[in-house]
Amino acid sequence: MSQFTVTGRFKSRDGFADFETTIDAENENVAREHALSQLGSQHGLKRTEIDLEEVSAQ
């Protein structure tokens, strides 16, 4: 598995909050899905409230 860095922002009470997370995944699409799943679960967000700006391999 490769490591991917996912950056973006999500809707919060105070507007938008930036984030950066590192995820182990087989490819870029799987890393994207894991990021959406994790942020949605941790912050109670829907996928439409999360804006992924960049997914890059390390």
PDB file of N, CA and C in Angstrom:
ATOM      1  N   MET A   1       0.827  -1.189   0.000  1.00  0.00           N
ATOM      2  CA  MET A   1       0.000   0.000   0.000  1.00  0.00           C
ATOM      3  C   MET A   1       0.868   1.248   0.000  1.00  0.00           C
ATOM      4  N   SER A   2       0.331   2.278  -0.582  1.00  0.00           N
ATOM      5  CA  SER A   2       1.025   3.562  -0.654  1.00  0.00           C
ATOM      6  C   SER A   2       0.401   4.538   0.338  1.00  0.00           C
ATOM      7  N   GLN A   3       1.145   5.573   0.650  1.00  0.00           N
ATOM      8  CA  GLN A   3       0.623   6.630   1.508  1.00  0.00           C
ATOM      9  C   GLN A   3       0.235   7.822   0.641  1.00  0.00           C
ATOM     10  N   PHE A   4      -0.918   8.395   0.943  1.00  0.00           N
ATOM     11  CA  PHE A   4      -1.409   9.560   0.226  1.00  0.00           C
ATOM     12  C   PHE A   4      -1.705  10.658   1.233  1.00  0.00           C
ATOM     13  N   THR A   5      -1.411  11.885   0.846  1.00  0.00           N
ATOM     14  CA  THR A   5      -1.749  13.048   1.651  1.00  0.00           C
ATOM     15  C   THR A   5      -2.967  13.703   1.018  1.00  0.00           C
ATOM     16  N   VAL A   6      -4.012  13.852   1.808  1.00  0.00           N
ATOM     17  CA  VAL A   6      -5.257  14.447   1.335  1.00  0.00           C
ATOM     18  C   VAL A   6      -5.427  15.793   2.025  1.00  0.00           C
ATOM     19  N   THR A   7      -5.614  16.842   1.252  1.00  0.00           N
ATOM     20  CA  THR A   7      -5.822  18.179   1.816  1.00  0.00           C
ATOM     21  C   THR A   7      -7.145  18.737   1.306  1.00  0.00           C
ATOM     22  N   GLY A   8      -7.708  19.635   2.078  1.00  0.00           N
ATOM     23  CA  GLY A   8      -8.962  20.259   1.690  1.00  0.00           C
ATOM     24  C   GLY A   8      -9.534  21.072   2.819  1.00  0.00           C
ATOM     25  N   ARG A   9     -10.847  21.252   2.782  1.00  0.00           N
ATOM     26  CA  ARG A   9     -11.524  21.990   3.833  1.00  0.00           C
ATOM     27  C   ARG A   9     -12.928  21.434   4.007  1.00  0.00           C
ATOM     28  N   PHE A  10     -13.482  21.690   5.188  1.00  0.00           N
ATOM     29  CA  PHE A  10     -14.831  21.230   5.458  1.00  0.00           C
ATOM     30  C   PHE A  10     -15.617  22.307   6.181  1.00  0.00           C
ATOM     31  N   LYS A  11     -16.922  22.208   6.065  1.00  0.00           N
ATOM     32  CA  LYS A  11     -17.811  23.182   6.672  1.00  0.00           C
ATOM     33  C   LYS A  11     -17.859  22.962   8.180  1.00  0.00           C
ATOM     34  N   SER A  12     -17.625  24.032   8.937  1.00  0.00           N
ATOM     35  CA  SER A  12     -17.698  23.955  10.391  1.00  0.00           C
ATOM     36  C   SER A  12     -18.589  25.093  10.907  1.00  0.00           C
ATOM     37  N   ARG A  13     -18.736  25.165  12.212  1.00  0.00           N
ATOM     38  CA  ARG A  13     -19.577  26.220  12.794  1.00  0.00           C
ATOM     39  C   ARG A  13     -19.075  27.607  12.442  1.00  0.00           C
ATOM     40  N   ASP A  14     -17.764  27.764  12.376  1.00  0.00           N
ATOM     41  CA  ASP A  14     -17.162  29.080  12.171  1.00  0.00           C
ATOM     42  C   ASP A  14     -16.827  29.362  10.714  1.00  0.00           C
ATOM     43  N   GLY A  15     -17.437  28.687   9.779  1.00  0.00           N
ATOM     44  CA  GLY A  15     -17.127  28.855   8.361  1.00  0.00           C
ATOM     45  C   GLY A  15     -16.520  27.582   7.823  1.00  0.00           C
ATOM     46  N   PHE A  16     -15.314  27.687   7.288  1.00  0.00           N
ATOM     47  CA  PHE A  16     -14.623  26.515   6.767  1.00  0.00           C
ATOM     48  C   PHE A  16     -13.339  26.281   7.546  1.00  0.00           C
ATOM     49  N   ALA A  17     -12.992  25.014   7.749  1.00  0.00           N
ATOM     50  CA  ALA A  17     -11.763  24.640   8.436  1.00  0.00           C
ATOM     51  C   ALA A  17     -10.903  23.832   7.473  1.00  0.00           C
ATOM     52  N   ASP A  18      -9.615  24.137   7.403  1.00  0.00           N
ATOM     53  CA  ASP A  18      -8.679  23.400   6.545  1.00  0.00           C
ATOM     54  C   ASP A  18      -8.222  22.137   7.249  1.00  0.00           C
ATOM     55  N   PHE A  19      -7.880  21.122   6.458  1.00  0.00           N
ATOM     56  CA  PHE A  19      -7.361  19.887   7.024  1.00  0.00           C
ATOM     57  C   PHE A  19      -6.312  19.283   6.101  1.00  0.00           C
ATOM     58  N   GLU A  20      -5.482  18.437   6.675  1.00  0.00           N
ATOM     59  CA  GLU A  20      -4.500  17.642   5.941  1.00  0.00           C
ATOM     60  C   GLU A  20      -4.349  16.327   6.688  1.00  0.00           C
ATOM     61  N   THR A  21      -4.505  15.225   5.984  1.00  0.00           N
ATOM     62  CA  THR A  21      -4.406  13.919   6.610  1.00  0.00           C
ATOM     63  C   THR A  21      -3.629  12.966   5.716  1.00  0.00           C
ATOM     64  N   THR A  22      -2.962  11.995   6.323  1.00  0.00           N
ATOM     65  CA  THR A  22      -2.213  10.982   5.587  1.00  0.00           C
ATOM     66  C   THR A  22      -2.948   9.655   5.721  1.00  0.00           C
ATOM     67  N   ILE A  23      -3.141   8.995   4.581  1.00  0.00           N
ATOM     68  CA  ILE A  23      -3.933   7.772   4.540  1.00  0.00           C
ATOM     69  C   ILE A  23      -3.180   6.698   3.761  1.00  0.00           C
ATOM     70  N   ASP A  24      -3.187   5.458   4.290  1.00  0.00           N
ATOM     71  CA  ASP A  24      -2.643   4.306   3.569  1.00  0.00           C
ATOM     72  C   ASP A  24      -3.751   3.744   2.691  1.00  0.00           C
ATOM     73  N   ALA A  25      -3.485   3.631   1.373  1.00  0.00           N
ATOM     74  CA  ALA A  25      -4.503   3.126   0.455  1.00  0.00           C
ATOM     75  C   ALA A  25      -3.841   2.533  -0.781  1.00  0.00           C
ATOM     76  N   GLU A  26      -4.631   1.757  -1.532  1.00  0.00           N
ATOM     77  CA  GLU A  26      -4.119   1.120  -2.744  1.00  0.00           C
ATOM     78  C   GLU A  26      -3.915   2.125  -3.876  1.00  0.00           C
ATOM     79  N   ASN A  27      -4.835   3.098  -3.983  1.00  0.00           N
ATOM     80  CA  ASN A  27      -4.728   4.105  -5.045  1.00  0.00           C
ATOM     81  C   ASN A  27      -5.389   5.403  -4.599  1.00  0.00           C
ATOM     82  N   GLU A  28      -5.364   6.394  -5.468  1.00  0.00           N
ATOM     83  CA  GLU A  28      -5.852   7.729  -5.141  1.00  0.00           C
ATOM     84  C   GLU A  28      -7.359   7.744  -4.851  1.00  0.00           C
ATOM     85  N   ASN A  29      -8.122   6.973  -5.595  1.00  0.00           N
ATOM     86  CA  ASN A  29      -9.581   6.951  -5.391  1.00  0.00           C
ATOM     87  C   ASN A  29      -9.947   6.367  -4.037  1.00  0.00           C
ATOM     88  N   VAL A  30      -9.255   5.326  -3.620  1.00  0.00           N
ATOM     89  CA  VAL A  30      -9.516   4.724  -2.313  1.00  0.00           C
ATOM     90  C   VAL A  30      -9.129   5.701  -1.208  1.00  0.00           C
ATOM     91  N   ALA A  31      -8.038   6.422  -1.382  1.00  0.00           N
ATOM     92  CA  ALA A  31      -7.615   7.422  -0.397  1.00  0.00           C
ATOM     93  C   ALA A  31      -8.671   8.514  -0.257  1.00  0.00           C
ATOM     94  N   ARG A  32      -9.245   8.927  -1.365  1.00  0.00           N
ATOM     95  CA  ARG A  32     -10.310   9.925  -1.362  1.00  0.00           C
ATOM     96  C   ARG A  32     -11.522   9.447  -0.547  1.00  0.00           C
ATOM     97  N   GLU A  33     -11.930   8.218  -0.801  1.00  0.00           N
ATOM     98  CA  GLU A  33     -13.081   7.644  -0.104  1.00  0.00           C
ATOM     99  C   GLU A  33     -12.829   7.515   1.399  1.00  0.00           C
ATOM    100  N   HIS A  34     -11.622   7.086   1.771  1.00  0.00           N
ATOM    101  CA  HIS A  34     -11.287   6.962   3.192  1.00  0.00           C
ATOM    102  C   HIS A  34     -11.310   8.322   3.880  1.00  0.00           C
ATOM    103  N   ALA A  35     -10.793   9.346   3.201  1.00  0.00           N
ATOM    104  CA  ALA A  35     -10.779  10.694   3.780  1.00  0.00           C
ATOM    105  C   ALA A  35     -12.199  11.197   4.009  1.00  0.00           C
ATOM    106  N   LEU A  36     -13.064  11.014   3.026  1.00  0.00           N
ATOM    107  CA  LEU A  36     -14.456  11.439   3.168  1.00  0.00           C
ATOM    108  C   LEU A  36     -15.140  10.693   4.302  1.00  0.00           C
ATOM    109  N   SER A  37     -14.876   9.402   4.394  1.00  0.00           N
ATOM    110  CA  SER A  37     -15.474   8.577   5.433  1.00  0.00           C
ATOM    111  C   SER A  37     -15.005   8.997   6.822  1.00  0.00           C
ATOM    112  N   GLN A  38     -13.701   9.192   6.989  1.00  0.00           N
ATOM    113  CA  GLN A  38     -13.144   9.577   8.288  1.00  0.00           C
ATOM    114  C   GLN A  38     -13.654  10.934   8.751  1.00  0.00           C
ATOM    115  N   LEU A  39     -13.591  11.929   7.876  1.00  0.00           N
ATOM    116  CA  LEU A  39     -14.031  13.272   8.261  1.00  0.00           C
ATOM    117  C   LEU A  39     -15.521  13.301   8.550  1.00  0.00           C
ATOM    118  N   GLY A  40     -16.297  12.606   7.748  1.00  0.00           N
ATOM    119  CA  GLY A  40     -17.732  12.553   7.977  1.00  0.00           C
ATOM    120  C   GLY A  40     -18.058  11.934   9.317  1.00  0.00           C
ATOM    121  N   SER A  41     -17.339  10.886   9.665  1.00  0.00           N
ATOM    122  CA  SER A  41     -17.576  10.195  10.925  1.00  0.00           C
ATOM    123  C   SER A  41     -17.130  11.035  12.119  1.00  0.00           C
ATOM    124  N   GLN A  42     -15.954  11.631  12.034  1.00  0.00           N
ATOM    125  CA  GLN A  42     -15.402  12.395  13.151  1.00  0.00           C
ATOM    126  C   GLN A  42     -16.156  13.695  13.420  1.00  0.00           C
ATOM    127  N   HIS A  43     -16.618  14.357  12.362  1.00  0.00           N
ATOM    128  CA  HIS A  43     -17.213  15.683  12.514  1.00  0.00           C
ATOM    129  C   HIS A  43     -18.704  15.722  12.205  1.00  0.00           C
ATOM    130  N   GLY A  44     -19.294  14.576  11.918  1.00  0.00           N
ATOM    131  CA  GLY A  44     -20.727  14.534  11.630  1.00  0.00           C
ATOM    132  C   GLY A  44     -21.095  15.269  10.355  1.00  0.00           C
ATOM    133  N   LEU A  45     -20.267  15.110   9.317  1.00  0.00           N
ATOM    134  CA  LEU A  45     -20.458  15.829   8.057  1.00  0.00           C
ATOM    135  C   LEU A  45     -20.984  14.910   6.966  1.00  0.00           C
ATOM    136  N   LYS A  46     -21.680  15.511   6.010  1.00  0.00           N
ATOM    137  CA  LYS A  46     -22.066  14.802   4.800  1.00  0.00           C
ATOM    138  C   LYS A  46     -20.968  15.023   3.764  1.00  0.00           C
ATOM    139  N   ARG A  47     -20.902  14.161   2.775  1.00  0.00           N
ATOM    140  CA  ARG A  47     -19.852  14.270   1.757  1.00  0.00           C
ATOM    141  C   ARG A  47     -19.917  15.582   0.993  1.00  0.00           C
ATOM    142  N   THR A  48     -21.099  16.164   0.875  1.00  0.00           N
ATOM    143  CA  THR A  48     -21.236  17.437   0.159  1.00  0.00           C
ATOM    144  C   THR A  48     -20.668  18.611   0.950  1.00  0.00           C
ATOM    145  N   GLU A  49     -20.424  18.421   2.247  1.00  0.00           N
ATOM    146  CA  GLU A  49     -19.875  19.478   3.091  1.00  0.00           C
ATOM    147  C   GLU A  49     -18.349  19.415   3.182  1.00  0.00           C
ATOM    148  N   ILE A  50     -17.736  18.470   2.463  1.00  0.00           N
ATOM    149  CA  ILE A  50     -16.285  18.298   2.471  1.00  0.00           C
ATOM    150  C   ILE A  50     -15.757  18.586   1.076  1.00  0.00           C
ATOM    151  N   ASP A  51     -14.754  19.458   0.996  1.00  0.00           N
ATOM    152  CA  ASP A  51     -14.143  19.821  -0.283  1.00  0.00           C
ATOM    153  C   ASP A  51     -12.702  19.303  -0.302  1.00  0.00           C
ATOM    154  N   LEU A  52     -12.443  18.252  -1.067  1.00  0.00           N
ATOM    155  CA  LEU A  52     -11.086  17.721  -1.193  1.00  0.00           C
ATOM    156  C   LEU A  52     -10.375  18.506  -2.290  1.00  0.00           C
ATOM    157  N   GLU A  53      -9.268  19.147  -1.920  1.00  0.00           N
ATOM    158  CA  GLU A  53      -8.549  19.976  -2.878  1.00  0.00           C
ATOM    159  C   GLU A  53      -7.455  19.228  -3.598  1.00  0.00           C
ATOM    160  N   GLU A  54      -6.726  18.363  -2.865  1.00  0.00           N
ATOM    161  CA  GLU A  54      -5.589  17.664  -3.484  1.00  0.00           C
ATOM    162  C   GLU A  54      -5.364  16.320  -2.816  1.00  0.00           C
ATOM    163  N   VAL A  55      -5.049  15.331  -3.646  1.00  0.00           N
ATOM    164  CA  VAL A  55      -4.649  14.007  -3.163  1.00  0.00           C
ATOM    165  C   VAL A  55      -3.302  13.718  -3.832  1.00  0.00           C
ATOM    166  N   SER A  56      -2.241  13.591  -3.038  1.00  0.00           N
ATOM    167  CA  SER A  56      -0.919  13.375  -3.621  1.00  0.00           C
ATOM    168  C   SER A  56      -0.228  12.183  -2.948  1.00  0.00           C
ATOM    169  N   ALA A  57       0.517  11.430  -3.745  1.00  0.00           N
ATOM    170  CA  ALA A  57       1.256  10.277  -3.232  1.00  0.00           C
ATOM    171  C   ALA A  57       2.524  10.759  -2.560  1.00  0.00           C
ATOM    172  N   GLN A  58       2.938  10.035  -1.526  1.00  0.00           N
ATOM    173  CA  GLN A  58       4.177  10.394  -0.828  1.00  0.00           C
ATOM    174  C   GLN A  58       5.290   9.511  -1.271  1.00  0.00           C
TER     175      GLN A  58
END
